[in-house]
Amino acid sequence: MVEGLLGPIAHTSLNDAVYRELRRLLLTHRFEFGARLNTRELERLLGVSRTPLKDALNRLAAEGVVEVRPRRGYFVRQPTIDDVIELYDLRRVHESYAIERAVPLIGDEELARLRAILEEQRPLAVEEPTDEQYAQFSQLDREFHRGIVAAARNRRLVWLYDQMDAHIQMTRVYYPFARTMMLATFREHVEIFAALEARDAQAAQTRLVRHIERFRELAVRSLMERQVAGDAGEAGPDERLL
C-alpha cells in the first residue's frame, strides 16, 4: 500500500496530473524494480478512472520507466548494465556541452542560486545519512545540475536533461550507491561551481566530466553486485501489487 498520498487528484489537466503523480511515486521508490503495477489499485489510490491512468502509464512506458508486458500488464522497468552505461555516457556529453555554453552566459542571480543550493547541501553531506537527509541531498543534486543546464539558455537541453533525469534518479533511488559518497559529491559540486564562478570553461568541463564518470562507475558496479547476488540465489523481482 502506498502511503502519503494527499487524496484524489483534482487538476485542470487530469491526464498530466496523473502522469506527474505516478512518475513521482516511481522516482521516490514506492515500487520495487520488476513490481507489477496493479491498475485497479492505482485507480483507487489516485481517485481516477482507467483512461487517464492508462494514458499516464503509456507515457511512462514511452519514456522507458515502465515496461508493458503483453497479457500481463505494466511493470516497473529494471535497467540493465548497458542501459546505465548508455545513460551516463549520454549525460556526460549533454552536460559537458551545457556547461561549456553556460560559462559565458550564466548570470549573477543564477550563480547565487547555485551557491545557495551548495549551502543547503553542506550540512547534509554526512557519511551515514538518514533516509530524509539522502532524499534532500539528492533533490538538491538534481537542482544543482539542472541549474547549470538551464544557464546554457537552450530549452531543448533542459528538456533532454529532464528526460534523462528520470532514469538517473531511478538508478540512484533503487540502487542507492551514491548514499555513501555524499561528502565527495558535495566537494565535487563546490569545485564545479568555483570553475563556473571563475568563468573557466575548461576547468568547469573537466570537473563536471570527472564527477559524472565517477557516478557512472559507481552505478555500473552497484548493478553488477546486485546481479551477482541475484545469481547466487537471492529472491527475484517482486510482482506484488504495490
mmCIF file with all atom_site columns, C-alpha atoms in Angstrom, residues 51-131:
data_model
loop_
_atom_site.group_PDB
_atom_site.id
_atom_site.type_symbol
_atom_site.label_atom_id
_atom_site.label_alt_id
_atom_site.label_comp_id
_atom_site.label_asym_id
_atom_site.label_entity_id
_atom_site.label_seq_id
_atom_site.pdbx_PDB_ins_code
_atom_site.Cartn_x
_atom_site.Cartn_y
_atom_site.Cartn_z
_atom_site.occupancy
_atom_site.B_iso_or_equiv
_atom_site.pdbx_formal_charge
_atom_site.auth_seq_id
_atom_site.auth_comp_id
_atom_site.auth_asym_id
_atom_site.auth_atom_id
_atom_site.pdbx_PDB_model_num
ATOM 1  C CA . THR A 1 51  ? -8.454 6.234   -19.092 1.00 0.00 ? 51  THR A CA 1
ATOM 2  C CA . PRO A 1 52  ? -6.153 8.899   -17.543 1.00 0.00 ? 52  PRO A CA 1
ATOM 3  C CA . LEU A 1 53  ? -4.254 6.209   -15.648 1.00 0.00 ? 53  LEU A CA 1
ATOM 4  C CA . LYS A 1 54  ? -3.558 4.211   -18.821 1.00 0.00 ? 54  LYS A CA 1
ATOM 5  C CA . ASP A 1 55  ? -2.501 7.406   -20.558 1.00 0.00 ? 55  ASP A CA 1
ATOM 6  C CA . ALA A 1 56  ? 0.000  8.079   -17.755 1.00 0.00 ? 56  ALA A CA 1
ATOM 7  C CA . LEU A 1 57  ? 1.296  4.508   -17.803 1.00 0.00 ? 57  LEU A CA 1
ATOM 8  C CA . ASN A 1 58  ? 1.739  4.574   -21.568 1.00 0.00 ? 58  ASN A CA 1
ATOM 9  C CA . ARG A 1 59  ? 3.626  7.882   -21.359 1.00 0.00 ? 59  ARG A CA 1
ATOM 10 C CA . LEU A 1 60  ? 5.925  6.376   -18.732 1.00 0.00 ? 60  LEU A CA 1
ATOM 11 C CA . ALA A 1 61  ? 6.355  3.311   -20.926 1.00 0.00 ? 61  ALA A CA 1
ATOM 12 C CA . ALA A 1 62  ? 7.384  5.552   -23.824 1.00 0.00 ? 62  ALA A CA 1
ATOM 13 C CA . GLU A 1 63  ? 9.991  7.143   -21.536 1.00 0.00 ? 63  GLU A CA 1
ATOM 14 C CA . GLY A 1 64  ? 11.301 3.697   -20.635 1.00 0.00 ? 64  GLY A CA 1
ATOM 15 C CA . VAL A 1 65  ? 10.435 3.958   -16.932 1.00 0.00 ? 65  VAL A CA 1
ATOM 16 C CA . VAL A 1 66  ? 7.573  1.449   -17.149 1.00 0.00 ? 66  VAL A CA 1
ATOM 17 C CA . GLU A 1 67  ? 7.543  -1.776  -19.160 1.00 0.00 ? 67  GLU A CA 1
ATOM 18 C CA . VAL A 1 68  ? 4.442  -3.177  -20.881 1.00 0.00 ? 68  VAL A CA 1
ATOM 19 C CA . ARG A 1 69  ? 4.261  -6.971  -20.955 1.00 0.00 ? 69  ARG A CA 1
ATOM 20 C CA . PRO A 1 70  ? 1.574  -8.395  -23.250 1.00 0.00 ? 70  PRO A CA 1
ATOM 21 C CA . ARG A 1 71  ? -1.287 -10.055 -21.385 1.00 0.00 ? 71  ARG A CA 1
ATOM 22 C CA . ARG A 1 72  ? 0.466  -9.397  -18.066 1.00 0.00 ? 72  ARG A CA 1
ATOM 23 C CA . GLY A 1 73  ? 0.260  -5.653  -17.588 1.00 0.00 ? 73  GLY A CA 1
ATOM 24 C CA . TYR A 1 74  ? 2.584  -2.831  -16.550 1.00 0.00 ? 74  TYR A CA 1
ATOM 25 C CA . PHE A 1 75  ? 5.814  -3.346  -14.612 1.00 0.00 ? 75  PHE A CA 1
ATOM 26 C CA . VAL A 1 76  ? 8.490  -1.075  -13.162 1.00 0.00 ? 76  VAL A CA 1
ATOM 27 C CA . ARG A 1 77  ? 11.330 -1.416  -15.639 1.00 0.00 ? 77  ARG A CA 1
ATOM 28 C CA . GLN A 1 78  ? 14.641 -2.628  -14.282 1.00 0.00 ? 78  GLN A CA 1
ATOM 29 C CA . PRO A 1 79  ? 17.598 -1.063  -16.116 1.00 0.00 ? 79  PRO A CA 1
ATOM 30 C CA . THR A 1 80  ? 20.366 -3.261  -17.438 1.00 0.00 ? 80  THR A CA 1
ATOM 31 C CA . ILE A 1 81  ? 24.061 -2.514  -17.111 1.00 0.00 ? 81  ILE A CA 1
ATOM 32 C CA . ASP A 1 82  ? 24.085 -1.499  -20.781 1.00 0.00 ? 82  ASP A CA 1
ATOM 33 C CA . ASP A 1 83  ? 21.209 0.927   -20.080 1.00 0.00 ? 83  ASP A CA 1
ATOM 34 C CA . VAL A 1 84  ? 23.182 2.592   -17.300 1.00 0.00 ? 84  VAL A CA 1
ATOM 35 C CA . ILE A 1 85  ? 26.375 2.835   -19.364 1.00 0.00 ? 85  ILE A CA 1
ATOM 36 C CA . GLU A 1 86  ? 24.475 4.422   -22.267 1.00 0.00 ? 86  GLU A CA 1
ATOM 37 C CA . LEU A 1 87  ? 22.631 6.791   -19.933 1.00 0.00 ? 87  LEU A CA 1
ATOM 38 C CA . TYR A 1 88  ? 25.717 8.111   -18.169 1.00 0.00 ? 88  TYR A CA 1
ATOM 39 C CA . ASP A 1 89  ? 27.680 8.360   -21.421 1.00 0.00 ? 89  ASP A CA 1
ATOM 40 C CA . LEU A 1 90  ? 24.870 10.477  -22.847 1.00 0.00 ? 90  LEU A CA 1
ATOM 41 C CA . ARG A 1 91  ? 24.707 12.529  -19.665 1.00 0.00 ? 91  ARG A CA 1
ATOM 42 C CA . ARG A 1 92  ? 28.446 13.232  -19.886 1.00 0.00 ? 92  ARG A CA 1
ATOM 43 C CA . VAL A 1 93  ? 28.141 14.549  -23.449 1.00 0.00 ? 93  VAL A CA 1
ATOM 44 C CA . HIS A 1 94  ? 24.966 16.516  -22.682 1.00 0.00 ? 94  HIS A CA 1
ATOM 45 C CA . GLU A 1 95  ? 26.120 18.250  -19.508 1.00 0.00 ? 95  GLU A CA 1
ATOM 46 C CA . SER A 1 96  ? 29.632 18.828  -20.815 1.00 0.00 ? 96  SER A CA 1
ATOM 47 C CA . TYR A 1 97  ? 28.170 20.764  -23.739 1.00 0.00 ? 97  TYR A CA 1
ATOM 48 C CA . ALA A 1 98  ? 25.740 22.565  -21.445 1.00 0.00 ? 98  ALA A CA 1
ATOM 49 C CA . ILE A 1 99  ? 28.402 23.796  -19.046 1.00 0.00 ? 99  ILE A CA 1
ATOM 50 C CA . GLU A 1 100 ? 30.594 24.957  -21.927 1.00 0.00 ? 100 GLU A CA 1
ATOM 51 C CA . ARG A 1 101 ? 27.719 27.129  -23.139 1.00 0.00 ? 101 ARG A CA 1
ATOM 52 C CA . ALA A 1 102 ? 26.789 28.194  -19.623 1.00 0.00 ? 102 ALA A CA 1
ATOM 53 C CA . VAL A 1 103 ? 30.182 29.606  -18.597 1.00 0.00 ? 103 VAL A CA 1
ATOM 54 C CA . PRO A 1 104 ? 29.974 32.842  -20.644 1.00 0.00 ? 104 PRO A CA 1
ATOM 55 C CA . LEU A 1 105 ? 26.200 33.187  -20.202 1.00 0.00 ? 105 LEU A CA 1
ATOM 56 C CA . ILE A 1 106 ? 25.498 32.487  -16.547 1.00 0.00 ? 106 ILE A CA 1
ATOM 57 C CA . GLY A 1 107 ? 24.312 35.496  -14.597 1.00 0.00 ? 107 GLY A CA 1
ATOM 58 C CA . ASP A 1 108 ? 24.826 36.666  -11.028 1.00 0.00 ? 108 ASP A CA 1
ATOM 59 C CA . GLU A 1 109 ? 21.364 35.509  -9.962  1.00 0.00 ? 109 GLU A CA 1
ATOM 60 C CA . GLU A 1 110 ? 21.976 32.017  -11.323 1.00 0.00 ? 110 GLU A CA 1
ATOM 61 C CA . LEU A 1 111 ? 25.340 31.836  -9.587  1.00 0.00 ? 111 LEU A CA 1
ATOM 62 C CA . ALA A 1 112 ? 23.701 32.977  -6.360  1.00 0.00 ? 112 ALA A CA 1
ATOM 63 C CA . ARG A 1 113 ? 21.095 30.226  -6.684  1.00 0.00 ? 113 ARG A CA 1
ATOM 64 C CA . LEU A 1 114 ? 23.762 27.577  -7.247  1.00 0.00 ? 114 LEU A CA 1
ATOM 65 C CA . ARG A 1 115 ? 25.682 28.897  -4.242  1.00 0.00 ? 115 ARG A CA 1
ATOM 66 C CA . ALA A 1 116 ? 22.514 28.696  -2.139  1.00 0.00 ? 116 ALA A CA 1
ATOM 67 C CA . ILE A 1 117 ? 21.994 25.081  -3.230  1.00 0.00 ? 117 ILE A CA 1
ATOM 68 C CA . LEU A 1 118 ? 25.518 24.247  -2.085  1.00 0.00 ? 118 LEU A CA 1
ATOM 69 C CA . GLU A 1 119 ? 24.897 25.887  1.275   1.00 0.00 ? 119 GLU A CA 1
ATOM 70 C CA . GLU A 1 120 ? 21.799 23.733  1.694   1.00 0.00 ? 120 GLU A CA 1
ATOM 71 C CA . GLN A 1 121 ? 23.772 20.641  0.712   1.00 0.00 ? 121 GLN A CA 1
ATOM 72 C CA . ARG A 1 122 ? 26.676 21.312  3.074   1.00 0.00 ? 122 ARG A CA 1
ATOM 73 C CA . PRO A 1 123 ? 25.086 20.086  6.347   1.00 0.00 ? 123 PRO A CA 1
ATOM 74 C CA . LEU A 1 124 ? 23.560 17.084  4.553   1.00 0.00 ? 124 LEU A CA 1
ATOM 75 C CA . ALA A 1 125 ? 26.902 15.786  3.251   1.00 0.00 ? 125 ALA A CA 1
ATOM 76 C CA . VAL A 1 126 ? 27.488 13.243  6.009   1.00 0.00 ? 126 VAL A CA 1
ATOM 77 C CA . GLU A 1 127 ? 28.936 9.729   5.999   1.00 0.00 ? 127 GLU A CA 1
ATOM 78 C CA . GLU A 1 128 ? 25.831 7.964   7.343   1.00 0.00 ? 128 GLU A CA 1
ATOM 79 C CA . PRO A 1 129 ? 22.779 9.952   6.207   1.00 0.00 ? 129 PRO A CA 1
ATOM 80 C CA . THR A 1 130 ? 19.239 9.255   7.267   1.00 0.00 ? 130 THR A CA 1
ATOM 81 C CA . ASP A 1 131 ? 16.675 8.490   4.559   1.00 0.00 ? 131 ASP A CA 1
#
